[in-house]
PDB file of C-alpha atoms in Angstrom:
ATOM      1  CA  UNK A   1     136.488 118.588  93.831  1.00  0.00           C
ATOM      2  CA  UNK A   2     135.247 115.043  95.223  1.00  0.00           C
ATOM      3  CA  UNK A   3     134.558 112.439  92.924  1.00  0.00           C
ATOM      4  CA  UNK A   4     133.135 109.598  94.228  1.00  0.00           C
ATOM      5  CA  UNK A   5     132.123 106.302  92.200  1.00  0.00           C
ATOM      6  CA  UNK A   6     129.895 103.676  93.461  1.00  0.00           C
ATOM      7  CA  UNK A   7     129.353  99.634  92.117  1.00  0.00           C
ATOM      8  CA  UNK A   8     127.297  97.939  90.918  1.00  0.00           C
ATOM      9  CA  UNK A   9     124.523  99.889  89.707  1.00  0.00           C
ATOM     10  CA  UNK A  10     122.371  97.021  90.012  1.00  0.00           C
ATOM     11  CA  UNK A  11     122.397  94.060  92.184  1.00  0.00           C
ATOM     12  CA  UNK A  12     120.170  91.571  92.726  1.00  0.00           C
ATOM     13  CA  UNK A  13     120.656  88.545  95.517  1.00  0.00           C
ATOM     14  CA  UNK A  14     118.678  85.950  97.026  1.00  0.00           C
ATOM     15  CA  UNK A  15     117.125  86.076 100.409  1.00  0.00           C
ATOM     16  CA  UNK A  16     119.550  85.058 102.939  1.00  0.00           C
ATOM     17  CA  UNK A  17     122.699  85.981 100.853  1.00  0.00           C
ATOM     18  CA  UNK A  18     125.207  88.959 101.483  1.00  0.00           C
ATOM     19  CA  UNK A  19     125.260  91.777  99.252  1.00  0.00           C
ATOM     20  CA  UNK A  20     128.612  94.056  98.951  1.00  0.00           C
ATOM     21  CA  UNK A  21     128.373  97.739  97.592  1.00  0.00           C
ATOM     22  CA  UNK A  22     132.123  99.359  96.816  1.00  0.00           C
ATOM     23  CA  UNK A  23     132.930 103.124  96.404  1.00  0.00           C
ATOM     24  CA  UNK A  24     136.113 104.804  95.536  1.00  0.00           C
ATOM     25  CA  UNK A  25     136.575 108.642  96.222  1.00  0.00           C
ATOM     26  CA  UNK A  26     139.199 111.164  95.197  1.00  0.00           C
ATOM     27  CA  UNK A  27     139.783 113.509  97.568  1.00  0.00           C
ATOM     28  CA  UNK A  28     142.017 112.593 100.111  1.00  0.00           C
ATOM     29  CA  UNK A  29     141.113 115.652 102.786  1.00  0.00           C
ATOM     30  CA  UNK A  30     137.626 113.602 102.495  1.00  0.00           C
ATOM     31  CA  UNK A  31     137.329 112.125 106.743  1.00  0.00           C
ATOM     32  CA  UNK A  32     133.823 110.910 106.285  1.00  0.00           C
ATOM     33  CA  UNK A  33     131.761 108.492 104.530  1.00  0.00           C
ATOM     34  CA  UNK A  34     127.925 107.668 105.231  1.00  0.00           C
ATOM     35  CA  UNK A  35     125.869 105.061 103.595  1.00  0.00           C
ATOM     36  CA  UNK A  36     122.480 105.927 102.924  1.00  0.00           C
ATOM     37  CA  UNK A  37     119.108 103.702 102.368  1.00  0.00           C
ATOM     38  CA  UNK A  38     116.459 105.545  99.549  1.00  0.00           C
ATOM     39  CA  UNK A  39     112.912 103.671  99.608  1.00  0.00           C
ATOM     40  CA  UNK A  40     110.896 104.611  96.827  1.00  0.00           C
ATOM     41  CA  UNK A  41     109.264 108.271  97.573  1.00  0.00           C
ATOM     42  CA  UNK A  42     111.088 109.073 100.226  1.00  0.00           C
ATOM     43  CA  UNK A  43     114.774 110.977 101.313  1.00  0.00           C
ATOM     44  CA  UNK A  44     117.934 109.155 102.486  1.00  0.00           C
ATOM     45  CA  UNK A  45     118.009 107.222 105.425  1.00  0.00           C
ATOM     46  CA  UNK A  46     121.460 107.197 107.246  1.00  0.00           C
ATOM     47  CA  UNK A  47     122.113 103.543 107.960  1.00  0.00           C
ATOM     48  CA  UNK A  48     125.883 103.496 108.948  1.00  0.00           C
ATOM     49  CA  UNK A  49     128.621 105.651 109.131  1.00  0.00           C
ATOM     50  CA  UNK A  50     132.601 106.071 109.254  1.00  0.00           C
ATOM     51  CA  UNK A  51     135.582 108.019 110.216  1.00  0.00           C
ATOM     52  CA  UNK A  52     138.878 108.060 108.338  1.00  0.00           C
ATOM     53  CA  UNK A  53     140.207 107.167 111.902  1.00  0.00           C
ATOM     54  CA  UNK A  54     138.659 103.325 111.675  1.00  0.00           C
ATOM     55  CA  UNK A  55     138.775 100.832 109.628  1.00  0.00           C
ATOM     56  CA  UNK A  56     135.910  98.933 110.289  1.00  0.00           C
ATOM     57  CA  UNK A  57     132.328  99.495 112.030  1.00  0.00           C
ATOM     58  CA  UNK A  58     129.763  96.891 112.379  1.00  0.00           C
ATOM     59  CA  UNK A  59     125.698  97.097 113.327  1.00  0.00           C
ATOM     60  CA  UNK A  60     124.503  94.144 113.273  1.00  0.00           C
ATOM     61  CA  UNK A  61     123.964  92.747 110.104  1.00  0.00           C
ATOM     62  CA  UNK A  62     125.619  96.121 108.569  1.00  0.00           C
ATOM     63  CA  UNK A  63     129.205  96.589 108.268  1.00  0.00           C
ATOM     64  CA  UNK A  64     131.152  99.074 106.715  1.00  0.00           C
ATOM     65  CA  UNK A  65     134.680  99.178 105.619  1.00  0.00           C
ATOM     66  CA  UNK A  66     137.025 102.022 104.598  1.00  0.00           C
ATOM     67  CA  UNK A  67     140.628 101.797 103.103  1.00  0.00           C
ATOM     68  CA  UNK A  68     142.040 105.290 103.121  1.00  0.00           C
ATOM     69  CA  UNK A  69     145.209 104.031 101.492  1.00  0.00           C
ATOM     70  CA  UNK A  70     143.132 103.066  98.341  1.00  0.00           C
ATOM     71  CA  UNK A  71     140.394 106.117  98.940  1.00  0.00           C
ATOM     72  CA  UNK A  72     137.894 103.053  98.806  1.00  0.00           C
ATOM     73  CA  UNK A  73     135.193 102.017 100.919  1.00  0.00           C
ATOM     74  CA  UNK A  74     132.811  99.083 101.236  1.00  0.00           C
ATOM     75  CA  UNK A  75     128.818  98.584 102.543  1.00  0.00           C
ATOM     76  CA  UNK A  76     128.749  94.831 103.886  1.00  0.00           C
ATOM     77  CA  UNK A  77     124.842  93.605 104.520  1.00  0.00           C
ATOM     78  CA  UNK A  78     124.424  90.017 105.862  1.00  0.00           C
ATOM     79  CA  UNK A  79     121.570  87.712 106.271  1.00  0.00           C
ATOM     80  CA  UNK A  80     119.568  89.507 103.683  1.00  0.00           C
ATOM     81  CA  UNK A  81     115.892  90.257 104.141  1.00  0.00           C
ATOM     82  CA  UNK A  82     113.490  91.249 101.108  1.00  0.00           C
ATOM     83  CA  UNK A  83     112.732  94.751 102.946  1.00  0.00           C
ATOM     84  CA  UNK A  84     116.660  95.621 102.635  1.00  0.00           C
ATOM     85  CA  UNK A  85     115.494  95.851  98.818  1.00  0.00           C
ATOM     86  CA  UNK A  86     116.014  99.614  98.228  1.00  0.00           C
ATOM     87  CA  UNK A  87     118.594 102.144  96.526  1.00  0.00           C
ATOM     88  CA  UNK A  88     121.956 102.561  98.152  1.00  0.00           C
ATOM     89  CA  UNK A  89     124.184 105.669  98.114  1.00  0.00           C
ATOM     90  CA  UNK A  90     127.301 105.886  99.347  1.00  0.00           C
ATOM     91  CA  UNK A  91     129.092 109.459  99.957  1.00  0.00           C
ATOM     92  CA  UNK A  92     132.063 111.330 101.144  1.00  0.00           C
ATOM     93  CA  UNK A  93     133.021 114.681 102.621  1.00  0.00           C
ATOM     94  CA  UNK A  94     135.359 116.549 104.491  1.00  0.00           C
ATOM     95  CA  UNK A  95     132.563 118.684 106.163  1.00  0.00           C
ATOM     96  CA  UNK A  96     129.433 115.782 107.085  1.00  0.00           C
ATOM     97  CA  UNK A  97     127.310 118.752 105.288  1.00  0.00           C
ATOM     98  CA  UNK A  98     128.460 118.654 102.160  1.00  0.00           C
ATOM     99  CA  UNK A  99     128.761 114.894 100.986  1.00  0.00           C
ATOM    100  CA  UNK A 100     129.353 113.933  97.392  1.00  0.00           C
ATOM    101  CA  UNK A 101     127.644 111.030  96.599  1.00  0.00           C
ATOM    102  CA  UNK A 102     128.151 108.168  94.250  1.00  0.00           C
ATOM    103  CA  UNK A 103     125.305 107.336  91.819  1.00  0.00           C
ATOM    104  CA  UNK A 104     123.338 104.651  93.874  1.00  0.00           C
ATOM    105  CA  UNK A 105     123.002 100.762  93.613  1.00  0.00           C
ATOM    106  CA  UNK A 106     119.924  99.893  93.046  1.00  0.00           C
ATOM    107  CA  UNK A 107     119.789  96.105  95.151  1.00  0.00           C
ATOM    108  CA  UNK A 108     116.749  93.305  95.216  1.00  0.00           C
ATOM    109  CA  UNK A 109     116.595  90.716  97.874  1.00  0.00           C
ATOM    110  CA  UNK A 110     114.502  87.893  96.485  1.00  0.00           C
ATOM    111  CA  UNK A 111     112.237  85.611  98.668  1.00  0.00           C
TER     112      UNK A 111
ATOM    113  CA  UNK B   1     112.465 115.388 118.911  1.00  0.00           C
ATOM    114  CA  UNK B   2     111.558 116.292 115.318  1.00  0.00           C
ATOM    115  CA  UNK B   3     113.040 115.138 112.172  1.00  0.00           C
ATOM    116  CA  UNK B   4     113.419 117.453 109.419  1.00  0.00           C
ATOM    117  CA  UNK B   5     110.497 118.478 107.806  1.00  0.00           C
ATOM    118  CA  UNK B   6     109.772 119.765 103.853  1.00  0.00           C
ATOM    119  CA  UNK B   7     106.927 121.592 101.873  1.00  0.00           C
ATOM    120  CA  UNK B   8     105.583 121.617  99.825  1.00  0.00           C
ATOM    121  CA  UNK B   9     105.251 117.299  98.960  1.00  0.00           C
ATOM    122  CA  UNK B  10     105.323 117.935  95.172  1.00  0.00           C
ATOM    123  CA  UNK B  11     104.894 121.197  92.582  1.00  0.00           C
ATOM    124  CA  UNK B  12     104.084 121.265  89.185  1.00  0.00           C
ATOM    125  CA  UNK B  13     105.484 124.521  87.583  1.00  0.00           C
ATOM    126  CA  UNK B  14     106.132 126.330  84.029  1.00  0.00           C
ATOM    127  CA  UNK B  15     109.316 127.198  82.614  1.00  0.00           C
ATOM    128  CA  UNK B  16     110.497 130.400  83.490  1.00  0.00           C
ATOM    129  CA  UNK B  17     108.364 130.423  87.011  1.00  0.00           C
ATOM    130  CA  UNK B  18     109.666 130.840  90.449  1.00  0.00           C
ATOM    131  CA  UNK B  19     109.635 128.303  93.174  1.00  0.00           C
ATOM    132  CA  UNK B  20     110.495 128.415  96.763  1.00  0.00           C
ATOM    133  CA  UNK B  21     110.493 125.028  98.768  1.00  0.00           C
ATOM    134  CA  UNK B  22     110.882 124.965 102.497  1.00  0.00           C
ATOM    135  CA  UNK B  23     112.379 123.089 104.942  1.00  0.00           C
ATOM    136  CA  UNK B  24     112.550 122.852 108.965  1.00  0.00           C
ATOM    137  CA  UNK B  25     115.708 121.595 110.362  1.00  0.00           C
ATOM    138  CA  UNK B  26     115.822 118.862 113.007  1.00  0.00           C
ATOM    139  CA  UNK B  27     115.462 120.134 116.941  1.00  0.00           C
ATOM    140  CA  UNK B  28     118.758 121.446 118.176  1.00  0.00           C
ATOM    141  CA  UNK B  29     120.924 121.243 114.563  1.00  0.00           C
ATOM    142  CA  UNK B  30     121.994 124.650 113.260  1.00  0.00           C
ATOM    143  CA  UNK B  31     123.379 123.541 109.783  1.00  0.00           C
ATOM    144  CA  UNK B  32     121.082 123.342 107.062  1.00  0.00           C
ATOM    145  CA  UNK B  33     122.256 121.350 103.226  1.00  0.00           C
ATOM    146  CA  UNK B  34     119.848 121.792 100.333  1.00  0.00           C
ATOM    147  CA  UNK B  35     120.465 118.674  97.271  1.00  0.00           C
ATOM    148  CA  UNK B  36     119.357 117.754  93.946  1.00  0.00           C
ATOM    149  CA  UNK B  37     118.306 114.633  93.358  1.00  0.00           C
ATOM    150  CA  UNK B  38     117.519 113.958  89.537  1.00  0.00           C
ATOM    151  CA  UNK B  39     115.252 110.617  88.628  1.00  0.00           C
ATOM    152  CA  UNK B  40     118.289 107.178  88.850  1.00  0.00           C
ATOM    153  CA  UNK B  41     121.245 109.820  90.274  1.00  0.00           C
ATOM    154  CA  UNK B  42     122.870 110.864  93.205  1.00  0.00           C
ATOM    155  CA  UNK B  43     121.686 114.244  95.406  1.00  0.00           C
ATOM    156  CA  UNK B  44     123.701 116.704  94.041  1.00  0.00           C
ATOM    157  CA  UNK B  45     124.890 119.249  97.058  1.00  0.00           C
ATOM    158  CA  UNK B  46     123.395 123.013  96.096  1.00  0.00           C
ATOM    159  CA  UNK B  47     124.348 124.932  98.761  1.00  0.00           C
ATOM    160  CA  UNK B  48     124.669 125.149 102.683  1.00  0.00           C
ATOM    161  CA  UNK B  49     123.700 127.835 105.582  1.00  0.00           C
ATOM    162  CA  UNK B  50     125.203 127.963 109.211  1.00  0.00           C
ATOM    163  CA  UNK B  51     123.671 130.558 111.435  1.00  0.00           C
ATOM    164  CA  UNK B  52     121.652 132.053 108.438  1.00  0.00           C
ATOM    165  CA  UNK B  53     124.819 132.251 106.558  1.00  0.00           C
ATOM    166  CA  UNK B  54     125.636 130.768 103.434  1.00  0.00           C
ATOM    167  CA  UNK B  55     128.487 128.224 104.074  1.00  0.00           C
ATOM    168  CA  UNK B  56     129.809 126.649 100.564  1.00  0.00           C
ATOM    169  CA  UNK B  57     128.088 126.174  97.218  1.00  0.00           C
ATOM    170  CA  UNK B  58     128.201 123.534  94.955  1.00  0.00           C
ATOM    171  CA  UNK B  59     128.304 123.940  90.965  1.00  0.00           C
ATOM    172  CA  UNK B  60     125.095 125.538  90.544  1.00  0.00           C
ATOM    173  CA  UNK B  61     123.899 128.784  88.655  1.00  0.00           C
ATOM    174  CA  UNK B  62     122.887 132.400  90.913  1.00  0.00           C
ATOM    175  CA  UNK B  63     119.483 131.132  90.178  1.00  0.00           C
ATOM    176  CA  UNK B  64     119.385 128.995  92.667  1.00  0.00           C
ATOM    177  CA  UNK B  65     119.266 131.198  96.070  1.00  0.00           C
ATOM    178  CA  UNK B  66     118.738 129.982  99.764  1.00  0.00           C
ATOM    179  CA  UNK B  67     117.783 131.456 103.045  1.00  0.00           C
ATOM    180  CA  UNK B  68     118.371 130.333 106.457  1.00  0.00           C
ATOM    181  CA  UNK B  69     116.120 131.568 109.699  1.00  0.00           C
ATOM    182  CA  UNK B  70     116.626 132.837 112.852  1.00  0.00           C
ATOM    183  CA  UNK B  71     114.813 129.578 113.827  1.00  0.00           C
ATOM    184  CA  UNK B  72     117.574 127.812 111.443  1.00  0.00           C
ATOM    185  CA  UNK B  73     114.839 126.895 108.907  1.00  0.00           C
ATOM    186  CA  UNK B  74     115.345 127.577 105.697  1.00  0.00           C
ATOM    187  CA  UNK B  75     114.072 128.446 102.087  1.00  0.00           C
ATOM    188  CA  UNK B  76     115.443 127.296  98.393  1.00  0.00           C
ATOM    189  CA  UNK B  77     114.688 129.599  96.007  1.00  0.00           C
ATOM    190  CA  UNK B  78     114.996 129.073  92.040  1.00  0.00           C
ATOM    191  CA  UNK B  79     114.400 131.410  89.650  1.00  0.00           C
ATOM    192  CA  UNK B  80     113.560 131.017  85.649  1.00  0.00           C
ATOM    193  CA  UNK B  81     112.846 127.894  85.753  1.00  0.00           C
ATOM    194  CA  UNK B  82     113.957 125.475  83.012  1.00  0.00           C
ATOM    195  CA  UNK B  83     112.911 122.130  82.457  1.00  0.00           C
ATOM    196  CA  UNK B  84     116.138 120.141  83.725  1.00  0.00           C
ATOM    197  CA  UNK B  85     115.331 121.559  87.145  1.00  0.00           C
ATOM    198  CA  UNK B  86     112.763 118.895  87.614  1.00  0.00           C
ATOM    199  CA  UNK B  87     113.757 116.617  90.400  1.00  0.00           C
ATOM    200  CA  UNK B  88     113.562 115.527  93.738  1.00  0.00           C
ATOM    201  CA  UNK B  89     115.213 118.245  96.369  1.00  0.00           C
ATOM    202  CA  UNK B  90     116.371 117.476  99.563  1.00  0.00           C
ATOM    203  CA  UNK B  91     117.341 119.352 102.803  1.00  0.00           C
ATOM    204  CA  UNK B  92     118.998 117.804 105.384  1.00  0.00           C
ATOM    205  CA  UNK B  93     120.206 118.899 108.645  1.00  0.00           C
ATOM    206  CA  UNK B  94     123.178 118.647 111.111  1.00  0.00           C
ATOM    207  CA  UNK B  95     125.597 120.400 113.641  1.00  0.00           C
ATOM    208  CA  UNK B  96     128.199 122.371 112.463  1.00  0.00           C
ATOM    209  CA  UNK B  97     131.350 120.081 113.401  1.00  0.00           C
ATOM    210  CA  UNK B  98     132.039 118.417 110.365  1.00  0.00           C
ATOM    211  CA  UNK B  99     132.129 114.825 112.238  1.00  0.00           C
ATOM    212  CA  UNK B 100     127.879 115.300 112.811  1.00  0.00           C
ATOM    213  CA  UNK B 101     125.781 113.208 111.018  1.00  0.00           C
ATOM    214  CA  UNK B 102     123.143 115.007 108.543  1.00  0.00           C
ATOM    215  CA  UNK B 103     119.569 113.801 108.319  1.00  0.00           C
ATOM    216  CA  UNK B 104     117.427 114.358 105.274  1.00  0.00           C
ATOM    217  CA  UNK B 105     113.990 115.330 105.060  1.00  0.00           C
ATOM    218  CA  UNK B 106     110.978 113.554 102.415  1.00  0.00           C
ATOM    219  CA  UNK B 107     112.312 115.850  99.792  1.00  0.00           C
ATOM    220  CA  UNK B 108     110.318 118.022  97.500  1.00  0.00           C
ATOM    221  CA  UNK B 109     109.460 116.903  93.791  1.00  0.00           C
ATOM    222  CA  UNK B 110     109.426 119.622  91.721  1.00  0.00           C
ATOM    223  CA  UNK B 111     107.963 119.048  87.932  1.00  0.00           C
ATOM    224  CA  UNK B 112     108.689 121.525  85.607  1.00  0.00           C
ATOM    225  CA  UNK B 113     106.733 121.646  82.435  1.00  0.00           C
TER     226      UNK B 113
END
């Protein structure tokens, strides 16, 4: 099955910095990879998304990457804000209902 | 439009008890994913229903047992409870086409003691 593997666990920036998350995945059928937001309490927030048929999508100060050559993927957040502090998964699937997901980063903005 | 809603917020139960958590898909998705999400991990994916159908399974035991409504709500149902089934669980909902987006619900902590 999938395997997907997701670093750093921890990451910790300062206000105004850019913070980069990186995932590798196994399975090369996989076609789509999410990237979720987890506040404390709550579920997963969808805050970006990609196809295996792009390279790159932007949201504003979101961006995601994906590599399919190299099964890896990258989250991209600019201009960072102390409310972007939260855990970040990132997943993959071949079917967008059954993701695997990688084990989180857990990231602090500081003021 | 609704997002996808989950009860009950939190349950305390005893090993070997039953449980059944709930969950009510967004407006308009027919695809229903159940997760578990233990304390610092990852959801896990349990299992999935389509049109009250179960639709793939993930590496857990007969235990753990789903339904999916005519309404495309749906039920997780886990039997004999042991303590490593405390955690968060999630439902989340989408279309069927595998390029739709899923959306998760609050999740449901479960404690078992």
């Amino acid at each position: 099955g999938e395997n997907v593997e997701q670093h750093p666990s921890t990451l910790s920036v300062q206000e105004g910095d850019s913070a980069v998350i990186k995932c590798t995945y196994s399975d090369s059928a996989s076609n789509y990879f999410p990237w979720y937001k987890q506040e404390l309490g709550k579920g997963p927030q969808l805050i970006i998304d990609i196809r295996s048929n792009v390279g790159e999508k932007k949201d504003q100060r979101i961006a995601v990457t994906l590599n399919k050559t190299a099964k890896h993927f990258s989250l991209h957040i600019t201009e960072t804000q102390p409310e972007d502090s939260a855990v970040y998964f990132c997943a993959a699937s071949s079917n967008a209902g059954k993701s695997t997901f990688g084990d989180g980063t857990t990231l602090t903005v500081k003021p | 439009e609704t997002g996808v809603t989950q009860s009950p917020t939190h349950l305390i139960k005893t090993r070997g008890q039953q449980v059944t958590l709930r969950c009510s898909s967004q407006s308009g998705h027919n695809t229903v994913s159940w997760y578990q999400q233990a304390l610092g991990q990852g959801p896990q994916f349990i299992f999935q229903y389509y049109r009250e159908e179960e639709n793939g399974r993930g590496n857990f035991p007969p235990r753990f047992s789903g339904l999916q409504f005519p309404n495309y709500s749906s039920e997780l149902n886990v039997n004999a409870l042991e303590l490593d089934d405390s955690a968060l669980y999630l439902c989340a909902s989408s279309l069927a086409s595998s390029t739709d987006t899923q959306y998760f619900g609050p999740g449901t902590r479960l404690t078992v003691l």
